[in-house]
Coordinates of N, CA and C in Angstrom, one line a residue:
X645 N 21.2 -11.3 36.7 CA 20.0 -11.9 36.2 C 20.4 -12.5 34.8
X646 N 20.3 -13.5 34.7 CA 20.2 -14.9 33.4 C 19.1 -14.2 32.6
X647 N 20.0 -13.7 31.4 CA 18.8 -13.3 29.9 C 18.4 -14.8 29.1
X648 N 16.9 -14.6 29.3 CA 16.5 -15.7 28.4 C 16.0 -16.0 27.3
X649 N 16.4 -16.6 26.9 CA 15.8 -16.8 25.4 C 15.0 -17.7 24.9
X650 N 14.1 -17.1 23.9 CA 12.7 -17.7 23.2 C 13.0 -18.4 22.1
X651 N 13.1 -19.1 21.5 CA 12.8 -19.9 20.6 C 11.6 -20.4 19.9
X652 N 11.4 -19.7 18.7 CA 10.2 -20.2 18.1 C 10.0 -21.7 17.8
X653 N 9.0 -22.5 18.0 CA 8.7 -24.0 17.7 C 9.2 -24.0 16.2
X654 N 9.7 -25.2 16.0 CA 10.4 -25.3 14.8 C 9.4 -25.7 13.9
X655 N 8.9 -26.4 14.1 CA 7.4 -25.8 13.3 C 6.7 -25.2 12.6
X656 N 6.6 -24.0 13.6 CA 6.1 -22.6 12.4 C 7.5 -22.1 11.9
X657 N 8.3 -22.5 12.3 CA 9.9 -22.0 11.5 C 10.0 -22.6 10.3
X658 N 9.3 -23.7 10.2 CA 9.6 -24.3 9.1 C 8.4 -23.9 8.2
X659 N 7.1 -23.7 8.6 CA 6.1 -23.3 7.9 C 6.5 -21.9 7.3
X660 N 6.7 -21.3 8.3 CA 6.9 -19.3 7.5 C 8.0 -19.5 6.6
X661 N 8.8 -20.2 7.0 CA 10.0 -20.6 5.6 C 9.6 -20.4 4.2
X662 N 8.6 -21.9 4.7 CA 8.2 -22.5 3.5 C 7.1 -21.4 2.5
X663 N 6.5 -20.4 3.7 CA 5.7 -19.2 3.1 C 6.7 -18.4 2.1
X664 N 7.5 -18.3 3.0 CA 9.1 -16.9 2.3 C 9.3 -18.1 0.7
X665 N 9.5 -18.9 0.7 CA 9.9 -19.6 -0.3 C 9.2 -19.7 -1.3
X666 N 7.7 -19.6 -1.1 CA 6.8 -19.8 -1.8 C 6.9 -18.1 -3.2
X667 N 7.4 -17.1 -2.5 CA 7.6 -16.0 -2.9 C 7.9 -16.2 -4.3
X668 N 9.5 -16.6 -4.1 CA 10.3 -17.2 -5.0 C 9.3 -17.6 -6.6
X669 N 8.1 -18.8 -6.3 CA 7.7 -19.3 -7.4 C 6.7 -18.1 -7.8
X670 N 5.9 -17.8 -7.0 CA 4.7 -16.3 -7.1 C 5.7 -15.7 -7.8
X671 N 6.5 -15.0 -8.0 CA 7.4 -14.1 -8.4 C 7.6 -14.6 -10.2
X672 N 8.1 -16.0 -10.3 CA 8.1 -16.0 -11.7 C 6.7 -16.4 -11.9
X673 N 5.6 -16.5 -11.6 CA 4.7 -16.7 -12.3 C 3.9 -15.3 -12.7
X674 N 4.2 -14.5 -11.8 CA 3.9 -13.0 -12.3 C 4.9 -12.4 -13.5
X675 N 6.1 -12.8 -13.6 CA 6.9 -12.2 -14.7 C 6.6 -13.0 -15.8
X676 N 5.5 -14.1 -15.6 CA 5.4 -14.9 -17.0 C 3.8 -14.6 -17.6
X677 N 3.1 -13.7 -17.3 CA 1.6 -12.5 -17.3 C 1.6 -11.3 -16.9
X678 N 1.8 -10.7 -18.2 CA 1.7 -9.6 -18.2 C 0.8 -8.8 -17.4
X679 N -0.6 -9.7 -17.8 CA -1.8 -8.6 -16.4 C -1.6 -8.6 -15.2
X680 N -1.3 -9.9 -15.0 CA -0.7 -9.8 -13.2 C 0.4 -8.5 -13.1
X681 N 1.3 -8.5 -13.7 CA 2.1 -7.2 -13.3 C 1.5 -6.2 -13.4
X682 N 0.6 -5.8 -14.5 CA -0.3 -4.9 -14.5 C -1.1 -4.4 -13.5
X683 N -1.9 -5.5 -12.8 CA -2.7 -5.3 -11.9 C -2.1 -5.3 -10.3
X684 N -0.6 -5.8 -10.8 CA 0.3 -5.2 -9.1 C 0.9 -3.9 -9.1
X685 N 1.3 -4.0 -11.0 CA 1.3 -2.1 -10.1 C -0.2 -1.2 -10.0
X686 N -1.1 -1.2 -10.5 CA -2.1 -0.9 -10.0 C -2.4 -0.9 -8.5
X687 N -2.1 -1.8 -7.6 CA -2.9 -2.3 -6.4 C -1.3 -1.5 -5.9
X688 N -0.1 -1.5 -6.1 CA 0.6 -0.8 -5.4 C 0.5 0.7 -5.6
X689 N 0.3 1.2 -6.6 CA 0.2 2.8 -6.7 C -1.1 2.9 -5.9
X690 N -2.1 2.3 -5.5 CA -3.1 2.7 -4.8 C -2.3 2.7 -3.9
X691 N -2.1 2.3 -3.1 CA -1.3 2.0 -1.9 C -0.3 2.7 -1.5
X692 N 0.8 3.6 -2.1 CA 1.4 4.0 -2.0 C 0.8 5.6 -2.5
X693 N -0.3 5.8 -3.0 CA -1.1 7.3 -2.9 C -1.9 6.9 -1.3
X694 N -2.6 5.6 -1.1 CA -2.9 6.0 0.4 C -1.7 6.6 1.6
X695 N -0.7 6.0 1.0 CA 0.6 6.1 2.1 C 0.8 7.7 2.2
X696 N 0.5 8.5 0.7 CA 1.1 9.9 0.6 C -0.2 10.5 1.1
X697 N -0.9 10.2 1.0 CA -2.2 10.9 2.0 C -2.2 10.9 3.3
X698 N -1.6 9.7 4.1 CA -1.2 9.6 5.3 C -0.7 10.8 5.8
X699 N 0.5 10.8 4.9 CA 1.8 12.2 5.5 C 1.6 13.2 5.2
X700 N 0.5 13.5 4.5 CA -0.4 14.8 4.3 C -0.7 15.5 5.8
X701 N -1.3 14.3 6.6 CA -2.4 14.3 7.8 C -3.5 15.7 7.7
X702 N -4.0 15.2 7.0 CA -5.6 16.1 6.8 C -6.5 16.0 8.0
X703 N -6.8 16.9 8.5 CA -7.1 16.9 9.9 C -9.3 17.1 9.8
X704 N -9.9 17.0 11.0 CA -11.0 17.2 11.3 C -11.5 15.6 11.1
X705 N -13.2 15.4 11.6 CA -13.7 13.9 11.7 C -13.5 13.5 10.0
X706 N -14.1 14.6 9.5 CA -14.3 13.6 7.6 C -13.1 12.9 7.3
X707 N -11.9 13.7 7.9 CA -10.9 12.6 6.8 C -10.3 12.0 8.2
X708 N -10.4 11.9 9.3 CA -10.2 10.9 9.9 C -10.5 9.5 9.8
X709 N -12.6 9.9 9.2 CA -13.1 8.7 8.9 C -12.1 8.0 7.3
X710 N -12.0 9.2 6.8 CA -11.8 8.2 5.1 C -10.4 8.2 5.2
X711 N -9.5 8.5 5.6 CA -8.3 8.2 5.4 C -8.5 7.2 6.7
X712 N -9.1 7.2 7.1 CA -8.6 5.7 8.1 C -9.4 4.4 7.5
X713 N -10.6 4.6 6.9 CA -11.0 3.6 6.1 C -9.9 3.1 4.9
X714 N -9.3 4.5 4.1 CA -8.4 4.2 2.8 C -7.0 3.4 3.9
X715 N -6.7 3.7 4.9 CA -5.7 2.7 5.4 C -5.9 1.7 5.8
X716 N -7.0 1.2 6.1 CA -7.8 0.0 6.6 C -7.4 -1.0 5.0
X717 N -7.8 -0.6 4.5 CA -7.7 -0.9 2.6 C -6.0 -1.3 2.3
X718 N -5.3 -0.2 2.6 CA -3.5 -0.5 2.7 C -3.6 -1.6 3.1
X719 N -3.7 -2.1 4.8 CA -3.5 -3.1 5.3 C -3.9 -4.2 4.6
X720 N -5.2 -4.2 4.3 CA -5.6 -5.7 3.7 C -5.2 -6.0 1.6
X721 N -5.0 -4.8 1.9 CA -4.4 -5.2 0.3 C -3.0 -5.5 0.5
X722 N -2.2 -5.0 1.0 CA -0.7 -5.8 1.2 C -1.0 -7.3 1.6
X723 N -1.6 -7.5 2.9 CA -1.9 -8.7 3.1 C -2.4 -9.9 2.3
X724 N -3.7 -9.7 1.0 CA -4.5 -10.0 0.2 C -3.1 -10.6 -0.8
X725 N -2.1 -9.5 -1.1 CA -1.1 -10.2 -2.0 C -0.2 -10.9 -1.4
X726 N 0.0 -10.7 -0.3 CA 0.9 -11.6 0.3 C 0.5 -12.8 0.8
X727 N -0.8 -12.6 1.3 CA -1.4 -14.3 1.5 C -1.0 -15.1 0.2
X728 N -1.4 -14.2 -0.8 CA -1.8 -15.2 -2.6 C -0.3 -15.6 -2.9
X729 N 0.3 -15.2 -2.8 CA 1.9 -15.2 -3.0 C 3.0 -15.9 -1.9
X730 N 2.1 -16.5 -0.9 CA 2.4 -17.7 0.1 C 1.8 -18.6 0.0
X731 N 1.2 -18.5 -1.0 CA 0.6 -20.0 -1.2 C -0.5 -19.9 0.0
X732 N -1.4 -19.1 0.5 CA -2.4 -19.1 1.4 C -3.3 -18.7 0.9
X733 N -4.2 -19.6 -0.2 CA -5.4 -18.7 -1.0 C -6.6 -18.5 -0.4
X734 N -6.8 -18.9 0.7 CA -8.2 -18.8 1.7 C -7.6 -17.4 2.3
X735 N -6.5 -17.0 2.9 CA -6.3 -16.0 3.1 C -6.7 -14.7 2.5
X736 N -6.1 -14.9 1.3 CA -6.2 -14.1 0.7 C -7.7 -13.2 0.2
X737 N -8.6 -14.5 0.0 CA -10.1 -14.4 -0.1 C -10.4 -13.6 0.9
X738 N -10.4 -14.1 2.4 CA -10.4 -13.3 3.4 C -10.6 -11.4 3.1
X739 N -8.8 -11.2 3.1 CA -8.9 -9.9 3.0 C -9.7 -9.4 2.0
X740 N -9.1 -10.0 0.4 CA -10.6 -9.6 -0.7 C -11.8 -9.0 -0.2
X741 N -12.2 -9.8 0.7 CA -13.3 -9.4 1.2 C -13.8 -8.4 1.7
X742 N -12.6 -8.1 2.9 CA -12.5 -6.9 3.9 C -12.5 -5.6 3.2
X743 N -11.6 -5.8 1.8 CA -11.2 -4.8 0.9 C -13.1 -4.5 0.1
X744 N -13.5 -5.6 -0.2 CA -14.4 -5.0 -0.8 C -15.8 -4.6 0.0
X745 N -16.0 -4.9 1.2 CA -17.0 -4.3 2.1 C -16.5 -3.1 2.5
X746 N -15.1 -2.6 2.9 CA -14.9 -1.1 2.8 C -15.2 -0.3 1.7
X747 N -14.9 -0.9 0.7 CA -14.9 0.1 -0.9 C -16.7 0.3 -0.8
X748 N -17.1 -0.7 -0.5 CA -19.0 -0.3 -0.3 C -18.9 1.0 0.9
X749 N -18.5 0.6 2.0 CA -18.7 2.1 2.9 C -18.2 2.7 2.6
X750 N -17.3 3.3 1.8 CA -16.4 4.2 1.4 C -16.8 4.7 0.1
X751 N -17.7 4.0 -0.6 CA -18.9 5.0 -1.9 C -19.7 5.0 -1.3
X752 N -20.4 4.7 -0.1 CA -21.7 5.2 0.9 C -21.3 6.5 1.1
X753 N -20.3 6.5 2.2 CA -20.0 7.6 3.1 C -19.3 9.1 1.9
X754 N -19.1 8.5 0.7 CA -18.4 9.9 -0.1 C -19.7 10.3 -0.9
X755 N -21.0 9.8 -1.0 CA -21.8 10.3 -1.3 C -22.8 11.6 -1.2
X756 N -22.4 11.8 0.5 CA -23.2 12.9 0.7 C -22.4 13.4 2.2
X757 N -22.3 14.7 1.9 CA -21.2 15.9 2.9 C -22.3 15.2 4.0
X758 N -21.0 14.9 5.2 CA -21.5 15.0 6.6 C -22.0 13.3 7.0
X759 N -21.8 12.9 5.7 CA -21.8 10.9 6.2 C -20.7 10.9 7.2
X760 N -19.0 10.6 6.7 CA -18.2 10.3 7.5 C -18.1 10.7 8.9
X761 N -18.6 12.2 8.8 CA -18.7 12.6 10.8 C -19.1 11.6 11.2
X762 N -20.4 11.5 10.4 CA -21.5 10.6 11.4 C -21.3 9.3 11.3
X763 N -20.9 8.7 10.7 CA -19.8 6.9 11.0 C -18.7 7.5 11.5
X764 N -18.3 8.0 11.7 CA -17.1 8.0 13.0 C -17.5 8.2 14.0
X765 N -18.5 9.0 14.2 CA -19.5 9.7 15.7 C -20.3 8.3 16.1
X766 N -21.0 7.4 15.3 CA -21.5 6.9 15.6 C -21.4 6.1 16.6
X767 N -22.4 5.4 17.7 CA -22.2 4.4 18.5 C -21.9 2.9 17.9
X768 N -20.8 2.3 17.9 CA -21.0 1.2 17.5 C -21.6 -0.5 18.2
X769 N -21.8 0.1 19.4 CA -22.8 -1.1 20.2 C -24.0 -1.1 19.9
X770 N -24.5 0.0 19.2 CA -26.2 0.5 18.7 C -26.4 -0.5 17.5
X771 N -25.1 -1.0 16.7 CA -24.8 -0.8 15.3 C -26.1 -0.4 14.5
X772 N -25.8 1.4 14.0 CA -26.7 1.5 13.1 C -27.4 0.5 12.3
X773 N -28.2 0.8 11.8 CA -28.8 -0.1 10.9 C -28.7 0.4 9.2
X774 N -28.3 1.6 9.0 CA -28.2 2.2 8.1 C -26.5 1.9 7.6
X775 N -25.5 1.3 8.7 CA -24.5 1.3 7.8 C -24.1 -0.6 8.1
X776 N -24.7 -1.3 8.5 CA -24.6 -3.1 7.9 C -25.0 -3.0 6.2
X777 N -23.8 -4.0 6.3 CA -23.3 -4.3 4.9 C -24.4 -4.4 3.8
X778 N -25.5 -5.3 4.4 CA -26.8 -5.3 3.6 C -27.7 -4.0 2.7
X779 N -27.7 -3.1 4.0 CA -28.3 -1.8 3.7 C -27.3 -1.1 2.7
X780 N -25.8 -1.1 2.7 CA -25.2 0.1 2.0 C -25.1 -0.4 0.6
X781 N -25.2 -2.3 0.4 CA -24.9 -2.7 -0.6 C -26.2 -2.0 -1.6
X782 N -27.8 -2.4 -0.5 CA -28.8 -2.0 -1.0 C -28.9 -0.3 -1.5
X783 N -28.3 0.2 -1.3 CA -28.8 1.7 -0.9 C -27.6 2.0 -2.5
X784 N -26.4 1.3 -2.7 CA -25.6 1.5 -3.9 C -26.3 1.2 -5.3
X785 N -26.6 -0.3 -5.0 CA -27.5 -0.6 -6.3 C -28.5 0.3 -6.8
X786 N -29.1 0.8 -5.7 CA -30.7 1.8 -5.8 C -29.8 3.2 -7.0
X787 N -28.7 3.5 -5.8 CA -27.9 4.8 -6.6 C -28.1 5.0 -8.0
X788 N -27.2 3.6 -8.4 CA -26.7 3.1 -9.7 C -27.5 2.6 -10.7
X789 N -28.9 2.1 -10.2 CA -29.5 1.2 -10.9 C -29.6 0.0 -11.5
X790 N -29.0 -0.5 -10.3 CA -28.4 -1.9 -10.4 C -29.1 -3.1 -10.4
X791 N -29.9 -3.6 -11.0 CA -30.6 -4.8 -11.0 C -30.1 -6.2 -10.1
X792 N -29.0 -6.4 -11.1 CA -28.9 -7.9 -10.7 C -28.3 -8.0 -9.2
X793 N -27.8 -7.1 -8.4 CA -27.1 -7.6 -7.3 C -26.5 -8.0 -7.1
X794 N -25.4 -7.7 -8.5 CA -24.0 -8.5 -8.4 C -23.2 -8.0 -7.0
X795 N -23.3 -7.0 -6.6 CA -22.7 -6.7 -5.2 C -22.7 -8.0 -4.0
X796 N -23.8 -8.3 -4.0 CA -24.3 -8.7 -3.2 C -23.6 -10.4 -3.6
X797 N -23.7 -11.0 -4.8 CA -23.0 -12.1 -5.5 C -21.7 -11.9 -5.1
X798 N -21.3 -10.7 -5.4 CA -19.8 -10.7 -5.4 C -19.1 -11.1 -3.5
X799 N -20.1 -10.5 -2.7 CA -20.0 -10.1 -1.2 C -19.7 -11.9 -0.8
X800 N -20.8 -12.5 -1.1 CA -21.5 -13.8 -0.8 C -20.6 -14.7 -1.5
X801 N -19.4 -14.7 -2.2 CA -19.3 -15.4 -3.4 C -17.4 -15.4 -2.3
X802 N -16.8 -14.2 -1.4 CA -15.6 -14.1 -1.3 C -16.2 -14.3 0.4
X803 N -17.5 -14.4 1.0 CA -17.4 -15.4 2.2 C -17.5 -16.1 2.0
X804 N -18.4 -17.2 1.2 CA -18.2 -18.5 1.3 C -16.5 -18.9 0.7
X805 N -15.9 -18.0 0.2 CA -14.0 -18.7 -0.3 C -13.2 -18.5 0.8
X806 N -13.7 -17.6 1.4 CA -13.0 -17.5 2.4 C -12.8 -16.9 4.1
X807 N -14.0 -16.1 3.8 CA -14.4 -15.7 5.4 C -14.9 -16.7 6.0
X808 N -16.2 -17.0 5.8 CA -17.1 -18.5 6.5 C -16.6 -19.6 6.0
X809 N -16.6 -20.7 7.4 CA -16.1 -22.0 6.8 C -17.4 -22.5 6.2
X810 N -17.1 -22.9 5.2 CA -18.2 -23.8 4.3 C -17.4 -24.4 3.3
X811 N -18.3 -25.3 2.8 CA -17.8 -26.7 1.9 C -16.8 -26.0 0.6
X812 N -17.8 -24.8 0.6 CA -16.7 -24.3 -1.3 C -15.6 -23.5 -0.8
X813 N -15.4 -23.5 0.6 CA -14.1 -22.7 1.0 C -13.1 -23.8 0.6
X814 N -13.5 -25.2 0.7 CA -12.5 -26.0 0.3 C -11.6 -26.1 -0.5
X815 N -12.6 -25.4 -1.4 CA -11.7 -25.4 -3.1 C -10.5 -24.5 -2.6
X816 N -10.2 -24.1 -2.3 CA -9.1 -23.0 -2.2 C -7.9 -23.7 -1.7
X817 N -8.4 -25.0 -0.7 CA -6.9 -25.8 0.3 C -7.2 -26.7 -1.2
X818 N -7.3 -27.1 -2.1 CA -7.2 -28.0 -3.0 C -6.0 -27.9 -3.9
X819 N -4.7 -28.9 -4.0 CA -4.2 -29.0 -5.1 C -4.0 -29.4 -6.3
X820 N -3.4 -29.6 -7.3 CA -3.4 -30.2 -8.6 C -4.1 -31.5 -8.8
X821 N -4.2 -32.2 -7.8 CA -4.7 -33.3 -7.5 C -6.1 -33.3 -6.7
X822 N -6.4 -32.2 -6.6 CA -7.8 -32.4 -6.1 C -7.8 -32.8 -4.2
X823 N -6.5 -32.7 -3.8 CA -6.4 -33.2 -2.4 C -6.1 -31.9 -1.3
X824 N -6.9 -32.0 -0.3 CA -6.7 -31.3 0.4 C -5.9 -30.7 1.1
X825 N -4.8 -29.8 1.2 CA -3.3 -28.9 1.5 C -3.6 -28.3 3.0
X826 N -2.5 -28.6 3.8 CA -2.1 -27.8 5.0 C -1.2 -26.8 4.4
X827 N -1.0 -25.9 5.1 CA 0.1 -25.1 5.0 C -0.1 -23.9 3.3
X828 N 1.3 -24.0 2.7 CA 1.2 -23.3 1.7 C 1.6 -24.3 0.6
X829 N 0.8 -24.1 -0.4 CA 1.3 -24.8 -1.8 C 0.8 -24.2 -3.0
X830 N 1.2 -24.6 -4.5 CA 1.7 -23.8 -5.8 C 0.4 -24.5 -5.8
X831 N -0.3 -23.5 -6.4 CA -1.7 -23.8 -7.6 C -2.0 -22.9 -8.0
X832 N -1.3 -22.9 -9.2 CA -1.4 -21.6 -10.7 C -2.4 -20.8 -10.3
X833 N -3.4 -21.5 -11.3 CA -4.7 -20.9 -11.5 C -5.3 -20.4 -10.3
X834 N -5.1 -20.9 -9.2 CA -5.7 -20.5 -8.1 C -4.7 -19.0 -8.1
X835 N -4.0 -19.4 -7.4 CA -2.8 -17.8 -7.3 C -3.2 -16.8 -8.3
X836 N -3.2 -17.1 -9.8 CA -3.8 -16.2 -10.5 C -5.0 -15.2 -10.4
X837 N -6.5 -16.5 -10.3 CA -7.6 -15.9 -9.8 C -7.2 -14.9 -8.3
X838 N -6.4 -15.1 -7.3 CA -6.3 -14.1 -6.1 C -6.4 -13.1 -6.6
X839 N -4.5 -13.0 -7.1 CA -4.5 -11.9 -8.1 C -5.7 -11.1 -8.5
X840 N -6.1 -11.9 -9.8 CA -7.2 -10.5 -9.9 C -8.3 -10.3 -9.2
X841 N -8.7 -10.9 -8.2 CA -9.9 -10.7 -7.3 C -9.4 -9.5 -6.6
X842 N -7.9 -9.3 -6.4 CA -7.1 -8.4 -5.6 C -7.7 -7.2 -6.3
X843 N -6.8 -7.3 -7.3 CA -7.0 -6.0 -8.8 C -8.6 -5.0 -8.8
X844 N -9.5 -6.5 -9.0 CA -10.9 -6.0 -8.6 C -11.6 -5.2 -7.9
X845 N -11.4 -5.6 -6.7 CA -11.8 -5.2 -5.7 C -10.8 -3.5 -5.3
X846 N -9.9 -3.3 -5.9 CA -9.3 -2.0 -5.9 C -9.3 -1.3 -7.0
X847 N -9.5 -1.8 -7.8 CA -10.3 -0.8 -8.9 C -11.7 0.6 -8.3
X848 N -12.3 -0.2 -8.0 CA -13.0 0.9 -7.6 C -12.7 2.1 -6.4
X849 N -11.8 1.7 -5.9 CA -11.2 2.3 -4.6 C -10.2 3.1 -5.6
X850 N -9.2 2.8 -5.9 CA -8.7 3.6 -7.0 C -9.2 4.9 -7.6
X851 N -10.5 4.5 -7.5 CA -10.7 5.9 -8.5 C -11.5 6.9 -7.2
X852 N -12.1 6.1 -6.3 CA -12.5 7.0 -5.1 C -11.4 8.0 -4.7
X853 N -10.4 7.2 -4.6 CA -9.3 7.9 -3.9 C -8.7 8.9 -4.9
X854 N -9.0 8.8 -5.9 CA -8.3 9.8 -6.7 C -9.2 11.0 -6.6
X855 N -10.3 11.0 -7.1 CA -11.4 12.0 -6.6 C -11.2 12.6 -5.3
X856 N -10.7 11.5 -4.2 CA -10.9 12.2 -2.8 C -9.6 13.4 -2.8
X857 N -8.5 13.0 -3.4 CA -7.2 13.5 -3.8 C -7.6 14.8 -4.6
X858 N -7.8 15.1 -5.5 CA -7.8 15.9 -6.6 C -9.1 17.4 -5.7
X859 N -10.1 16.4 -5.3 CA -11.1 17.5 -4.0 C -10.9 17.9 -2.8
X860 N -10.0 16.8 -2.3 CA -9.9 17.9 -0.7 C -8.8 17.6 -0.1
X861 N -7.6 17.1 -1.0 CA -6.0 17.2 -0.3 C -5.1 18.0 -1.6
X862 N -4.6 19.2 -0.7 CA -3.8 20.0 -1.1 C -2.3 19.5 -1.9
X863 N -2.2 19.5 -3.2 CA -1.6 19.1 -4.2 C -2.0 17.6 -4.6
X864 N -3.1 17.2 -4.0 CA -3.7 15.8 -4.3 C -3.7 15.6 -6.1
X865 N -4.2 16.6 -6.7 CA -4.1 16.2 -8.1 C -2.7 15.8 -8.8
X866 N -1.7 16.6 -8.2 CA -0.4 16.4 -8.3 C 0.2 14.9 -7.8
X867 N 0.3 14.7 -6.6 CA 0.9 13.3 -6.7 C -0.2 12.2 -6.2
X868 N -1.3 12.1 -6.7 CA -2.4 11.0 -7.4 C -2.1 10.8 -9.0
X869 N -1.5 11.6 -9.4 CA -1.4 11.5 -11.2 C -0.8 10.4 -11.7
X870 N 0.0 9.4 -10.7 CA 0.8 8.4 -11.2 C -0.6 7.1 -11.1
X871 N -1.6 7.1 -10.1 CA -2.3 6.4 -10.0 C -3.2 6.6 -11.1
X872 N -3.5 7.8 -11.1 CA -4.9 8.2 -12.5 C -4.5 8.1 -13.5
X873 N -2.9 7.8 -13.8 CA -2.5 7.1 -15.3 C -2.5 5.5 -15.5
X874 N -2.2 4.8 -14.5 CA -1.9 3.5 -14.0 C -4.1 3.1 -14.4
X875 N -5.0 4.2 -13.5 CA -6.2 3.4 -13.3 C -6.8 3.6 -14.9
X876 N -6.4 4.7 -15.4 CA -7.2 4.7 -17.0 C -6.2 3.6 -18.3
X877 N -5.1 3.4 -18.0 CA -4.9 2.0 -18.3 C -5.5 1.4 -18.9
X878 N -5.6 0.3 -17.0 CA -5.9 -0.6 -17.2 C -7.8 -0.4 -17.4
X879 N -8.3 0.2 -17.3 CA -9.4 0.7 -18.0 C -9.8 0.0 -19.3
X880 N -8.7 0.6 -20.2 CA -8.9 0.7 -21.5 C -8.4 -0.6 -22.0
X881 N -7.3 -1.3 -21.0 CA -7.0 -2.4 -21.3 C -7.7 -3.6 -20.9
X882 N -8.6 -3.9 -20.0 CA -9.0 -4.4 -19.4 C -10.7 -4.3 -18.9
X883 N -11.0 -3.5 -19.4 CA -12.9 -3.5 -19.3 C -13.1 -2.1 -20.9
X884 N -12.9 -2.8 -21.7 CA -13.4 -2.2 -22.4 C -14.6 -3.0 -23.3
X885 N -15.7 -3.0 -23.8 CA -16.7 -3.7 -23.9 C -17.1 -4.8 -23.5

């Protein structure tokens, strides 16, 4: 029997190239901004404390649910920088997003013993009505005392860039010239903004995770420490009045 062989369309051979290449310029533009490096290693020590929680394997439904939420979070944050860093800034919005509608269920569900059973138990053909995005955003604000609904701004602000097609998603395929881009291409400022939209949106996951670490995984306070020095940082560097 004749072994056959596949050949990818040269095409996308030439497009993912052109992704892999795009690295190359992402790369010096992050060694020429300091906060961008800052806020990658930030977004990687999260990521690599969700990895060490993995190989923990903390057993029963609660941390099924949240360590499978906190890796749900891994995936799209690797992704989120690597879209931005290919020159795919609609991509990247995308995950942003994913990243920050989890970080909402994930300060829902740690709020009160016996959430997570019950979002993992739950039926999802029913879909609760208590855990759509609208309700948990609602139910946070109430927590917190949150007036303005920036949640809700922030939610509405990373679909229209990039989950739903709409007119202001456009901005994102725009280059220096204001003209509309296939594929991947260099736009500073855009790449920049990914960046910290990235940073953002894991900040607050950051410090969940460290809490979840330090309260119910065995030596969690111990190797979360590199993250809980990394998040009070940029804290102090970066939101301070």
């Amino acid at each position: 029997m004749s072994k056959v062989t596949y050949i990818v369309p040269e095409n996308l051979s030439r497009l993912w190239a052109a992704e892999d290449e795009m690295m190359v310029w992402a790369t010096k533009v992050m060694a020429s901004e300091e906060h961008l490096q800052d806020h990658l290693e930030l977004i990687e020590a999260y990521m690599d404390c969700v990895e060490t929680v993995r190989r923990m394997r903390p057993s029963g439904d609660r941390h099924v649910a949240l360590v499978g939420l906190f890796l749900r979070t891994f995936d799209a944050a690797s992704y989120c920088l690597r879209s931005a860093m290919s020159g795919n800034y609609t991509g990247s919005a995308m995950y942003a997003r994913d990243i920050l509608e989890t970080q909402f269920l994930l300060s829902y569900l740690l709020d009160e013993r016996g959430r997570p059973e019950a979002w993992l138990l739950s039926d999802p053909k029913k879909s609760p009505e208590e855990y759509k995005p609208v309700v948990i955003r609602k139910y946070l604000d109430n927590r917190d005392g949150f007036t303005e609904r920036k949640r809700e701004q922030n939610y509405k602000a990373l679909s229209v860039l990039g989950t739903h097609p709409s007119p202001g998603g456009l901005e994102l395929k725009r280059d220096g010239t204001k003209s509309i881009r296939s594929g991947p291409f260099k736009q500073r400022d855009t790449f920049i903004q990914c960046i910290q939209e990235a940073a953002r949106v894991i900040l607050p996951l950051s410090g969940m995770l460290r809490g979840y670490c330090v309260a119910e995984i065995k030596d969690g306070r111990k190797f979360s420490t590199r993250l809980a020095l990394i998040l009070q940082r940029t804290k102090e560097k970066y939101l301070r009045g």
